[in-house]
Amino acid sequence: MSTGQAVDRLGEFTVVDVRSPGEYAGGHLPGAHNLPLERLDEAAGALTAAAARGPLLLVCASGARSAKGCARLAARGVEAATLQGGTGAWAAAGHPVERPAGARTPWPMDRQVRLAAGSLVAAGFLAGRVWRPGHWLSGAIGAGLAFSGVTNTCGMAAVLARLPHNRPTGDAVPFEETLARLED
């Protein structure tokens, strides 16, 4: 669903943001609930209940994670739409985003992955100049990136999402409360 279609119908949807809590705190669609993609299966019951009341709209930074979430829900018989271009396209179109007061804005996950992968490749290159087997680090990261591209998964993003700067701030809604809100 395009941002133009979504803005006209936003009130009809239960909006679920599948990004990390830190990314969510950096800015999200008005009224969106945060359920990180890696916890989507745990939330299947609550999402089924929400979908029974009305349509679901899954959102992430670019649309890739939300599309994955839609596919996982579809496999469970739950219909959901995804926002093309994610919150990036939403904000670029001039639509409002909500941010908790005082929330810090971490870098988008794809930027964090590029920094981590690039740093590890450079470190592997430099290590290989001093200690011959050190170059294997660069090869392993390259293979991981190729695997990520082929499978449309990203283990590095899953690891980075667990770092403190990607965790929610003190005023974030706990996962269990989000589930309860979706089930009501």
Tab-separated table of C-alpha atoms in Angstrom:
chain	number	residue	atom	x	y	z
A	1	MET	CA	0.000	0.000	0.000
A	2	SER	CA	1.378	3.411	-0.924
A	3	THR	CA	1.723	6.236	1.578
A	4	GLY	CA	-1.051	8.135	-0.234
A	5	GLN	CA	-3.439	5.192	0.135
A	6	ALA	CA	-2.426	4.647	3.754
A	7	VAL	CA	-2.815	8.259	4.864
A	8	ASP	CA	-6.381	8.351	3.557
A	9	ARG	CA	-7.294	5.148	5.428
A	10	LEU	CA	-5.007	5.282	8.475
A	11	GLY	CA	-7.918	5.371	10.928
A	12	GLU	CA	-9.246	2.052	9.579
A	13	PHE	CA	-6.041	0.149	10.331
A	14	THR	CA	-4.413	-1.339	13.354
A	15	VAL	CA	-0.871	-0.209	12.582
A	16	VAL	CA	1.947	-2.508	13.716
A	17	ASP	CA	5.564	-1.333	13.481
A	18	VAL	CA	7.885	-4.360	13.199
A	19	ARG	CA	11.150	-2.463	13.764
A	20	SER	CA	13.314	-2.674	16.877
A	21	PRO	CA	12.061	-0.703	19.889
A	22	GLY	CA	14.903	1.784	19.456
A	23	GLU	CA	14.010	2.419	15.812
A	24	TYR	CA	10.326	2.718	16.764
A	25	ALA	CA	11.158	5.305	19.440
A	26	GLY	CA	12.984	7.351	16.808
A	27	GLY	CA	9.685	8.011	15.013
A	28	HIS	CA	6.670	5.968	13.962
A	29	LEU	CA	3.273	6.322	12.318
A	30	PRO	CA	0.631	7.842	14.583
A	31	GLY	CA	-0.983	5.207	16.789
A	32	ALA	CA	1.378	2.403	15.720
A	33	HIS	CA	2.020	-0.524	18.058
A	34	ASN	CA	5.591	-1.841	18.292
A	35	LEU	CA	6.036	-5.592	17.754
A	36	PRO	CA	9.571	-6.369	16.549
A	37	LEU	CA	9.634	-8.789	13.624
A	38	GLU	CA	11.571	-11.384	15.616
A	39	ARG	CA	8.680	-11.526	18.133
A	40	LEU	CA	5.885	-11.649	15.544
A	41	ASP	CA	5.209	-15.359	16.086
A	42	GLU	CA	4.730	-14.732	19.832
A	43	ALA	CA	2.177	-12.057	18.946
A	44	ALA	CA	0.225	-14.199	16.439
A	45	GLY	CA	-2.798	-14.594	18.734
A	46	ALA	CA	-3.042	-10.866	19.450
A	47	LEU	CA	-2.604	-10.024	15.775
A	48	THR	CA	-5.284	-12.546	14.796
A	49	ALA	CA	-7.654	-10.870	17.272
A	50	ALA	CA	-6.799	-7.408	15.936
A	51	ALA	CA	-7.270	-8.567	12.322
A	52	ALA	CA	-10.714	-9.926	13.207
A	53	ARG	CA	-11.754	-6.373	14.187
A	54	GLY	CA	-10.303	-4.640	11.129
A	55	PRO	CA	-7.407	-4.496	8.674
A	56	LEU	CA	-3.767	-4.644	9.772
A	57	LEU	CA	-1.020	-2.439	8.326
A	58	LEU	CA	2.564	-3.555	8.997
A	59	VAL	CA	5.291	-0.933	8.836
A	60	CYS	CA	9.087	-0.903	9.077
A	61	ALA	CA	11.833	1.453	7.918
A	62	SER	CA	11.740	0.581	4.209
A	63	GLY	CA	9.030	-2.025	3.678
A	64	ALA	CA	11.272	-5.118	3.604
A	65	ARG	CA	10.700	-6.333	7.181
A	66	SER	CA	6.996	-5.509	7.072
A	67	ALA	CA	6.637	-7.496	3.822
A	68	LYS	CA	8.275	-10.451	5.598
A	69	GLY	CA	5.872	-10.000	8.483
A	70	CYS	CA	2.895	-9.977	6.107
A	71	ALA	CA	4.109	-13.247	4.563
A	72	ARG	CA	4.494	-14.859	7.982
A	73	LEU	CA	1.010	-13.738	9.004
A	74	ALA	CA	-0.469	-14.898	5.688
A	75	ALA	CA	0.955	-18.365	6.385
A	76	ARG	CA	-1.166	-18.304	9.572
A	77	GLY	CA	-4.252	-17.132	7.673
A	78	VAL	CA	-4.012	-13.520	8.900
A	79	GLU	CA	-4.298	-10.804	6.252
A	80	ALA	CA	-2.136	-7.699	6.530
A	81	ALA	CA	-0.944	-4.934	4.225
A	82	THR	CA	2.539	-3.432	4.158
A	83	LEU	CA	3.456	0.212	3.722
A	84	GLN	CA	5.609	0.608	0.602
A	85	GLY	CA	8.782	2.467	1.481
A	86	GLY	CA	8.042	2.235	5.205
A	87	THR	CA	8.357	5.083	7.652
A	88	GLY	CA	11.056	6.615	5.455
A	89	ALA	CA	8.588	7.111	2.598
A	90	TRP	CA	5.894	8.184	5.067
A	91	ALA	CA	8.064	10.946	6.553
A	92	ALA	CA	9.456	11.955	3.127
A	93	ALA	CA	5.875	12.494	1.927
A	94	GLY	CA	5.424	14.981	4.777
A	95	HIS	CA	3.123	12.835	6.902
A	96	PRO	CA	3.413	13.118	10.694
A	97	VAL	CA	5.481	10.764	12.814
A	98	GLU	CA	5.204	10.360	16.575
A	99	ARG	CA	8.239	10.389	18.850
A	100	PRO	CA	8.205	9.992	22.608
A	101	ALA	CA	9.424	13.100	24.423
A	102	GLY	CA	13.194	12.968	24.830
A	103	ALA	CA	13.586	9.853	22.675
A	104	ARG	CA	16.898	9.468	20.927
A	105	THR	CA	16.909	8.538	17.261
A	106	PRO	CA	19.273	5.654	16.504
A	107	TRP	CA	20.538	5.160	13.008
A	108	PRO	CA	18.283	3.057	10.774
A	109	MET	CA	19.157	-0.641	10.987
A	110	ASP	CA	20.418	-0.863	7.398
A	111	ARG	CA	22.909	1.935	8.142
A	112	GLN	CA	24.051	0.178	11.321
A	113	VAL	CA	24.561	-3.050	9.351
A	114	ARG	CA	26.576	-1.255	6.664
A	115	LEU	CA	28.819	0.360	9.316
A	116	ALA	CA	29.363	-2.917	11.188
A	117	ALA	CA	29.947	-4.999	8.046
A	118	GLY	CA	32.271	-2.427	6.487
A	119	SER	CA	34.262	-2.079	9.707
A	120	LEU	CA	34.641	-5.853	10.025
A	121	VAL	CA	35.719	-6.220	6.387
A	122	ALA	CA	38.310	-3.442	6.828
A	123	ALA	CA	39.511	-5.021	10.087
A	124	GLY	CA	39.829	-8.392	8.354
A	125	PHE	CA	41.812	-6.820	5.535
A	126	LEU	CA	44.195	-5.084	7.948
A	127	ALA	CA	44.506	-8.174	10.152
A	128	GLY	CA	45.306	-10.229	7.051
A	129	ARG	CA	48.241	-7.923	6.284
A	130	VAL	CA	49.788	-8.726	9.675
A	131	TRP	CA	48.513	-12.252	10.314
A	132	ARG	CA	47.673	-14.197	7.151
A	133	PRO	CA	44.542	-16.029	8.455
A	134	GLY	CA	43.031	-12.663	9.485
A	135	HIS	CA	41.729	-12.156	5.944
A	136	TRP	CA	39.146	-14.883	6.584
A	137	LEU	CA	37.140	-12.374	8.644
A	138	SER	CA	36.542	-10.350	5.476
A	139	GLY	CA	35.553	-13.500	3.601
A	140	ALA	CA	33.132	-14.560	6.335
A	141	ILE	CA	31.433	-11.151	6.391
A	142	GLY	CA	31.201	-11.153	2.579
A	143	ALA	CA	29.653	-14.630	2.624
A	144	GLY	CA	27.206	-13.517	5.318
A	145	LEU	CA	26.162	-10.504	3.248
A	146	ALA	CA	25.686	-12.685	0.167
A	147	PHE	CA	23.590	-15.134	2.213
A	148	SER	CA	21.580	-12.197	3.557
A	149	GLY	CA	20.880	-10.994	0.031
A	150	VAL	CA	19.815	-14.425	-1.221
A	151	THR	CA	17.590	-15.287	1.754
A	152	ASN	CA	16.370	-11.752	2.537
A	153	THR	CA	17.348	-12.270	6.194
A	154	CYS	CA	20.000	-10.486	8.194
A	155	GLY	CA	21.655	-12.103	11.181
A	156	MET	CA	23.793	-9.028	11.765
A	157	ALA	CA	20.670	-6.848	12.061
A	158	ALA	CA	19.207	-9.316	14.579
A	159	VAL	CA	22.368	-9.033	16.680
A	160	LEU	CA	22.564	-5.238	16.365
A	161	ALA	CA	18.910	-4.879	17.387
A	162	ARG	CA	19.860	-6.282	20.794
A	163	LEU	CA	22.456	-3.583	21.503
A	164	PRO	CA	21.604	-1.009	24.198
A	165	HIS	CA	21.198	1.931	21.795
A	166	ASN	CA	18.490	-0.039	19.932
A	167	ARG	CA	16.530	-0.842	23.067
A	168	PRO	CA	13.494	1.125	24.164
A	169	THR	CA	13.742	4.091	26.495
A	170	GLY	CA	12.135	4.071	29.935
A	171	ASP	CA	8.699	5.207	28.708
A	172	ALA	CA	8.329	2.450	26.078
A	173	VAL	CA	5.251	0.229	26.208
A	174	PRO	CA	6.254	-3.296	27.321
A	175	PHE	CA	5.731	-6.139	24.842
A	176	GLU	CA	3.079	-7.814	27.010
A	177	GLU	CA	1.088	-4.569	27.255
A	178	THR	CA	1.247	-4.147	23.488
A	179	LEU	CA	-0.176	-7.670	23.100
A	180	ALA	CA	-2.998	-6.841	25.524
A	181	ARG	CA	-3.811	-3.642	23.616
A	182	LEU	CA	-3.981	-5.569	20.337
A	183	GLU	CA	-6.238	-8.239	21.810
A	184	ASP	CA	-8.768	-5.671	23.142
